[in-house]
CSV table of N, CA and C and ligand atoms in Angstrom, one decimal:
chain,number,residue,atom,x,y,z
A,1,MET,N,0.9,-1.2,0.0
A,1,MET,CA,0.0,0.0,0.0
A,1,MET,C,0.9,1.2,0.0
A,2,HIS,N,0.9,2.0,-1.1
A,2,HIS,CA,1.9,3.0,-1.1
A,2,HIS,C,1.5,4.3,-0.4
A,3,GLU,N,0.3,4.4,0.0
A,3,GLU,CA,-0.2,5.5,0.9
A,3,GLU,C,0.5,5.4,2.2
A,4,MET,N,0.8,4.2,2.7
A,4,MET,CA,1.5,4.1,4.0
A,4,MET,C,2.8,4.8,4.0
A,5,SER,N,3.6,4.5,3.0
A,5,SER,CA,5.0,5.1,3.0
A,5,SER,C,4.8,6.7,2.7
A,6,LEU,N,3.8,7.1,2.0
A,6,LEU,CA,3.6,8.5,1.8
A,6,LEU,C,3.2,9.2,3.1
A,7,ALA,N,2.4,8.5,3.8
A,7,ALA,CA,1.9,9.0,5.1
A,7,ALA,C,3.1,9.2,6.1
A,8,GLU,N,4.0,8.2,6.0
A,8,GLU,CA,5.2,8.3,6.9
A,8,GLU,C,6.1,9.4,6.5
A,9,GLY,N,6.2,9.7,5.2
A,9,GLY,CA,7.0,10.8,4.7
A,9,GLY,C,6.4,12.1,5.1
A,10,VAL,N,5.1,12.2,5.0
A,10,VAL,CA,4.4,13.4,5.4
A,10,VAL,C,4.6,13.7,6.9
A,11,LEU,N,4.4,12.6,7.7
A,11,LEU,CA,4.6,12.7,9.2
A,11,LEU,C,6.0,13.2,9.5
A,12,GLN,N,7.0,12.6,8.9
A,12,GLN,CA,8.4,13.0,9.1
A,12,GLN,C,8.6,14.5,8.9
A,13,LEU,N,8.1,15.0,7.8
A,13,LEU,CA,8.2,16.4,7.4
A,13,LEU,C,7.5,17.3,8.4
A,14,VAL,N,6.3,16.9,8.8
A,14,VAL,CA,5.5,17.6,9.7
A,14,VAL,C,6.2,17.7,11.1
A,15,GLU,N,6.7,16.6,11.5
A,15,GLU,CA,7.4,16.6,12.8
A,15,GLU,C,8.6,17.4,12.9
A,16,GLU,N,9.4,17.3,11.8
A,16,GLU,CA,10.6,18.1,11.7
A,16,GLU,C,10.3,19.6,11.8
A,17,THR,N,9.2,20.0,11.0
A,17,THR,CA,8.8,21.4,11.0
A,17,THR,C,8.3,21.8,12.4
A,18,ALA,N,7.5,21.0,13.0
A,18,ALA,CA,6.9,21.3,14.3
A,18,ALA,C,8.0,21.5,15.3
A,19,ARG,N,9.0,20.6,15.3
A,19,ARG,CA,10.1,20.7,16.2
A,19,ARG,C,10.9,21.9,16.1
A,20,ARG,N,11.2,22.2,14.8
A,20,ARG,CA,12.0,23.4,14.5
A,20,ARG,C,11.3,24.7,15.0
A,21,GLU,N,9.9,24.7,14.9
A,21,GLU,CA,9.2,25.8,15.4
A,21,GLU,C,8.9,25.8,16.9
A,22,GLY,N,9.3,24.8,17.5
A,22,GLY,CA,9.1,24.6,19.0
A,22,GLY,C,7.7,24.4,19.4
A,23,ALA,N,7.0,23.7,18.5
A,23,ALA,CA,5.5,23.5,18.8
A,23,ALA,C,5.3,22.3,19.7
A,24,ALA,N,4.2,22.3,20.4
A,24,ALA,CA,3.8,21.2,21.3
A,24,ALA,C,3.0,20.2,20.6
A,25,ARG,N,2.2,20.7,19.6
A,25,ARG,CA,1.3,19.8,19.0
A,25,ARG,C,1.0,20.3,17.6
A,26,VAL,N,0.7,19.4,16.7
A,26,VAL,CA,0.3,19.7,15.3
A,26,VAL,C,-1.2,19.7,15.3
A,27,LYS,N,-1.8,20.8,14.8
A,27,LYS,CA,-3.3,20.9,14.8
A,27,LYS,C,-3.8,20.4,13.4
A,28,THR,N,-3.3,21.0,12.4
A,28,THR,CA,-3.8,20.7,11.0
A,28,THR,C,-2.6,20.6,10.1
A,29,VAL,N,-2.8,19.7,9.2
A,29,VAL,CA,-1.8,19.5,8.1
A,29,VAL,C,-2.6,19.7,6.8
A,30,VAL,N,-2.1,20.6,6.0
A,30,VAL,CA,-2.8,20.9,4.7
A,30,VAL,C,-1.9,20.2,3.6
A,31,LEU,N,-2.6,19.3,2.9
A,31,LEU,CA,-1.9,18.6,1.8
A,31,LEU,C,-2.5,18.9,0.5
A,32,GLU,N,-1.6,19.0,-0.5
A,32,GLU,CA,-2.1,19.2,-1.9
A,32,GLU,C,-1.9,17.9,-2.6
A,33,ILE,N,-2.9,17.3,-3.1
A,33,ILE,CA,-2.8,16.1,-3.8
A,33,ILE,C,-3.2,16.3,-5.3
A,34,GLY,N,-2.3,16.1,-6.2
A,34,GLY,CA,-2.6,16.2,-7.6
A,34,GLY,C,-3.5,15.1,-8.1
A,35,GLN,N,-4.4,15.4,-9.0
A,35,GLN,CA,-5.3,14.4,-9.6
A,35,GLN,C,-4.5,13.3,-10.3
A,36,LEU,N,-3.3,13.7,-10.8
A,36,LEU,CA,-2.6,12.7,-11.5
A,36,LEU,C,-1.5,12.0,-10.6
A,37,SER,N,-1.6,12.2,-9.4
A,37,SER,CA,-0.5,11.7,-8.5
A,37,SER,C,-0.8,10.2,-8.1
A,38,SER,N,-1.9,9.7,-8.4
A,38,SER,CA,-2.4,8.3,-8.1
A,38,SER,C,-2.3,8.1,-6.5
A,39,VAL,N,-2.6,9.2,-5.8
A,39,VAL,CA,-2.7,9.0,-4.3
A,39,VAL,C,-4.2,9.1,-4.0
A,40,GLU,N,-4.6,8.1,-3.2
A,40,GLU,CA,-6.0,8.0,-2.8
A,40,GLU,C,-6.2,8.8,-1.5
A,41,PRO,N,-6.8,9.9,-1.6
A,41,PRO,CA,-6.9,10.8,-0.4
A,41,PRO,C,-7.5,10.1,0.8
A,42,GLU,N,-8.5,9.3,0.7
A,42,GLU,CA,-9.1,8.6,1.8
A,42,GLU,C,-8.1,7.6,2.4
A,43,ALA,N,-7.4,6.9,1.6
A,43,ALA,CA,-6.5,5.9,2.1
A,43,ALA,C,-5.3,6.6,2.8
A,44,LEU,N,-4.9,7.8,2.2
A,44,LEU,CA,-3.8,8.5,2.8
A,44,LEU,C,-4.2,9.0,4.2
A,45,LYS,N,-5.5,9.5,4.3
A,45,LYS,CA,-6.0,10.0,5.6
A,45,LYS,C,-5.9,8.9,6.7
A,46,PHE,N,-6.4,7.8,6.3
A,46,PHE,CA,-6.4,6.6,7.1
A,46,PHE,C,-5.0,6.2,7.6
A,47,CYS,N,-4.1,6.2,6.7
A,47,CYS,CA,-2.7,5.8,7.0
A,47,CYS,C,-2.1,6.9,7.9
A,48,PHE,N,-2.4,8.1,7.6
A,48,PHE,CA,-1.7,9.2,8.4
A,48,PHE,C,-2.2,9.1,9.8
A,49,GLU,N,-3.5,8.9,10.0
A,49,GLU,CA,-4.0,8.8,11.4
A,49,GLU,C,-3.3,7.6,12.1
A,50,ALA,N,-3.0,6.5,11.4
A,50,ALA,CA,-2.4,5.4,12.0
A,50,ALA,C,-0.9,5.7,12.3
A,51,VAL,N,-0.1,6.3,11.4
A,51,VAL,CA,1.3,6.5,11.7
A,51,VAL,C,1.5,7.7,12.7
A,52,ALA,N,0.5,8.6,12.7
A,52,ALA,CA,0.6,9.8,13.6
A,52,ALA,C,0.3,9.5,15.1
A,53,HIS,N,-0.3,8.3,15.3
A,53,HIS,CA,-0.7,7.9,16.6
A,53,HIS,C,0.5,7.9,17.6
A,54,GLY,N,0.3,8.7,18.7
A,54,GLY,CA,1.4,8.7,19.7
A,54,GLY,C,2.5,9.7,19.4
A,55,THR,N,2.3,10.5,18.3
A,55,THR,CA,3.3,11.5,17.9
A,55,THR,C,2.7,12.9,18.2
A,56,MET,N,3.5,13.9,17.9
A,56,MET,CA,3.0,15.3,18.0
A,56,MET,C,1.8,15.6,17.1
A,57,ALA,N,1.7,14.8,16.1
A,57,ALA,CA,0.6,15.0,15.1
A,57,ALA,C,-0.6,14.1,15.4
A,58,ASP,N,-0.6,13.4,16.5
A,58,ASP,CA,-1.7,12.6,16.9
A,58,ASP,C,-3.0,13.4,17.0
A,59,GLY,N,-4.0,13.0,16.2
A,59,GLY,CA,-5.3,13.7,16.2
A,59,GLY,C,-5.3,15.0,15.4
A,60,ALA,N,-4.2,15.2,14.6
A,60,ALA,CA,-4.2,16.4,13.7
A,60,ALA,C,-5.2,16.2,12.6
A,61,ALA,N,-5.8,17.3,12.2
A,61,ALA,CA,-6.8,17.2,11.1
A,61,ALA,C,-6.0,17.3,9.8
A,62,LEU,N,-6.4,16.5,8.9
A,62,LEU,CA,-5.7,16.4,7.6
A,62,LEU,C,-6.7,17.1,6.6
A,63,ALA,N,-6.2,18.2,6.1
A,63,ALA,CA,-7.0,18.9,5.0
A,63,ALA,C,-6.4,18.6,3.7
A,64,ILE,N,-7.2,18.2,2.8
A,64,ILE,CA,-6.7,17.8,1.5
A,64,ILE,C,-7.2,18.7,0.4
A,65,LEU,N,-6.3,19.3,-0.4
A,65,LEU,CA,-6.7,20.1,-1.5
A,65,LEU,C,-6.4,19.4,-2.8
A,66,ASP,N,-7.4,19.3,-3.7
A,66,ASP,CA,-7.2,18.7,-4.9
A,66,ASP,C,-6.5,19.6,-5.9
A,67,VAL,N,-5.5,19.2,-6.6
A,67,VAL,CA,-4.9,20.0,-7.6
A,67,VAL,C,-5.2,19.3,-8.9
A,68,PRO,N,-5.9,20.1,-9.8
A,68,PRO,CA,-6.3,19.5,-11.1
A,68,PRO,C,-5.1,19.1,-12.0
A,69,GLY,N,-5.3,18.1,-12.7
A,69,GLY,CA,-4.2,17.7,-13.6
A,69,GLY,C,-4.1,18.6,-14.8
A,70,ALA,N,-2.9,18.7,-15.3
A,70,ALA,CA,-2.7,19.6,-16.5
A,70,ALA,C,-1.6,18.9,-17.3
A,71,GLY,N,-1.7,19.1,-18.6
A,71,GLY,CA,-0.6,18.6,-19.5
A,71,GLY,C,-0.3,19.5,-20.6
A,72,TRP,N,0.8,19.3,-21.3
A,72,TRP,CA,1.2,20.1,-22.4
A,72,TRP,C,1.0,19.2,-23.7
A,73,CYS,N,0.1,19.7,-24.6
A,73,CYS,CA,-0.1,19.0,-25.8
A,73,CYS,C,0.8,19.5,-26.9
A,74,MET,N,1.6,18.5,-27.5
A,74,MET,CA,2.5,18.9,-28.5
A,74,MET,C,1.8,19.4,-29.8
A,75,ALA,N,0.7,18.8,-30.1
A,75,ALA,CA,0.0,19.1,-31.3
A,75,ALA,C,-0.6,20.5,-31.2
A,76,CYS,N,-1.2,20.8,-30.1
A,76,CYS,CA,-1.9,22.1,-29.9
A,76,CYS,C,-0.9,23.2,-29.5
A,77,SER,N,0.3,22.8,-29.0
A,77,SER,CA,1.2,23.7,-28.4
A,77,SER,C,0.5,24.5,-27.3
A,78,ALA,N,-0.2,23.8,-26.4
A,78,ALA,CA,-1.0,24.4,-25.4
A,78,ALA,C,-1.1,23.6,-24.1
A,79,THR,N,-1.3,24.2,-23.0
A,79,THR,CA,-1.5,23.5,-21.8
A,79,THR,C,-3.0,23.2,-21.7
A,80,VAL,N,-3.3,21.9,-21.5
A,80,VAL,CA,-4.7,21.5,-21.5
A,80,VAL,C,-5.0,20.7,-20.2
A,81,PRO,N,-6.3,20.7,-19.8
A,81,PRO,CA,-6.6,19.9,-18.6
A,81,PRO,C,-6.5,18.4,-18.9
A,82,LEU,N,-6.0,17.7,-17.9
A,82,LEU,CA,-5.7,16.3,-18.1
A,82,LEU,C,-6.4,15.5,-16.9
A,83,GLN,N,-7.1,14.5,-17.3
A,83,GLN,CA,-7.8,13.7,-16.2
A,83,GLN,C,-7.0,12.5,-15.7
A,84,GLU,N,-6.1,12.0,-16.6
A,84,GLU,CA,-5.3,10.9,-16.2
A,84,GLU,C,-3.9,11.1,-16.9
A,85,VAL,N,-2.9,10.4,-16.3
A,85,VAL,CA,-1.5,10.6,-16.7
A,85,VAL,C,-1.3,10.4,-18.2
A,86,PHE,N,-1.9,9.3,-18.7
A,86,PHE,CA,-1.7,9.0,-20.1
A,86,PHE,C,-3.0,9.3,-20.9
A,87,GLY,N,-3.7,10.4,-20.5
A,87,GLY,CA,-4.9,10.8,-21.1
A,87,GLY,C,-4.7,11.4,-22.5
A,88,THR,N,-5.8,11.6,-23.2
A,88,THR,CA,-5.7,12.3,-24.5
A,88,THR,C,-6.0,13.8,-24.3
A,89,CYS,N,-5.6,14.5,-25.3
A,89,CYS,CA,-5.8,16.0,-25.3
A,89,CYS,C,-7.3,16.2,-25.5
A,90,PRO,N,-7.9,17.0,-24.7
A,90,PRO,CA,-9.4,17.3,-24.8
A,90,PRO,C,-9.7,18.2,-26.0
A,91,GLN,N,-8.6,18.8,-26.6
A,91,GLN,CA,-8.8,19.7,-27.7
A,91,GLN,C,-8.7,19.0,-29.0
A,92,CYS,N,-7.7,18.2,-29.2
A,92,CYS,CA,-7.4,17.5,-30.5
A,92,CYS,C,-7.6,16.0,-30.4
A,93,GLY,N,-7.7,15.5,-29.2
A,93,GLY,CA,-7.8,14.0,-29.1
A,93,GLY,C,-6.5,13.3,-29.2
A,94,GLY,N,-5.4,14.0,-29.3
A,94,GLY,CA,-4.1,13.4,-29.5
A,94,GLY,C,-3.6,12.8,-28.2
A,95,TYR,N,-2.6,11.9,-28.4
A,95,TYR,CA,-2.0,11.2,-27.3
A,95,TYR,C,-0.7,11.8,-26.8
A,96,GLN,N,-0.2,12.8,-27.6
A,96,GLN,CA,1.1,13.4,-27.2
A,96,GLN,C,1.0,14.5,-26.2
A,97,VAL,N,0.5,14.1,-25.1
A,97,VAL,CA,0.3,15.0,-24.0
A,97,VAL,C,1.2,14.7,-22.8
A,98,GLN,N,2.0,15.6,-22.4
A,98,GLN,CA,3.0,15.4,-21.4
A,98,GLN,C,2.4,16.0,-20.1
A,99,ALA,N,2.2,15.2,-19.1
A,99,ALA,CA,1.7,15.7,-17.8
A,99,ALA,C,2.6,16.7,-17.2
A,100,THR,N,2.1,17.9,-16.9
A,100,THR,CA,2.9,18.9,-16.3
A,100,THR,C,2.4,19.4,-14.9
A,101,GLY,N,1.2,19.1,-14.6
A,101,GLY,CA,0.6,19.6,-13.3
A,101,GLY,C,-0.2,18.6,-12.7
A,102,GLY,N,-0.3,18.7,-11.3
A,102,GLY,CA,-1.2,17.8,-10.6
A,102,GLY,C,-0.6,16.4,-10.5
A,103,THR,N,0.7,16.3,-10.7
A,103,THR,CA,1.3,14.9,-10.6
A,103,THR,C,1.9,14.6,-9.2
A,104,GLU,N,1.9,15.6,-8.4
A,104,GLU,CA,2.6,15.4,-7.1
A,104,GLU,C,1.7,15.6,-5.9
A,105,MET,N,2.2,15.1,-4.8
A,105,MET,CA,1.6,15.4,-3.5
A,105,MET,C,2.6,16.2,-2.7
A,106,ARG,N,2.1,17.3,-2.0
A,106,ARG,CA,3.0,18.0,-1.2
A,106,ARG,C,2.3,18.6,0.1
A,107,VAL,N,3.1,18.8,1.1
A,107,VAL,CA,2.6,19.4,2.3
A,107,VAL,C,2.6,20.9,2.0
A,108,LYS,N,1.4,21.5,2.0
A,108,LYS,CA,1.3,23.0,1.7
A,108,LYS,C,1.6,23.8,3.0
A,109,GLU,N,0.9,23.4,4.0
A,109,GLU,CA,1.2,24.1,5.3
A,109,GLU,C,0.8,23.3,6.5
A,110,ILE,N,1.3,23.6,7.6
A,110,ILE,CA,0.9,23.0,8.8
A,110,ILE,C,0.6,24.0,9.9
A,111,GLU,N,-0.4,23.7,10.7
A,111,GLU,CA,-0.8,24.6,11.8
A,111,GLU,C,-0.4,23.9,13.1
A,112,ILE,N,0.3,24.7,13.9
A,112,ILE,CA,0.8,24.1,15.2
A,112,ILE,C,0.4,25.0,16.3
A,113,GLU,N,0.6,24.4,17.5
A,113,GLU,CA,0.4,25.3,18.7
A,113,GLU,C,1.4,24.9,19.8
B,1,LIG,ZN1,-4.1,18.8,-28.5
């Protein structure tokens, strides 16, 4: 389950930041998940709660922002919305679309106290 290792990565980053800021507890973690990142938000939430148990981030709320997928179409020479990594161009129907946006997951911000 790759969400588990992602959740561990998120927790590590969050704990490092919280410690650096001298926080006692992590209240909220805001995550950006790209539509093309193949990360399942619900599964990630579940895994995060599991790995955060007993840490500074125990009970922290996980806010997830969807980042729409985008790609560069060679034929159109334009950036187009993309629903899947190897999707077709919605303008010309071509397959030469390179995913350029919404392919990653990242921690946008954390709220501590
Ligand atoms: Zn196109």
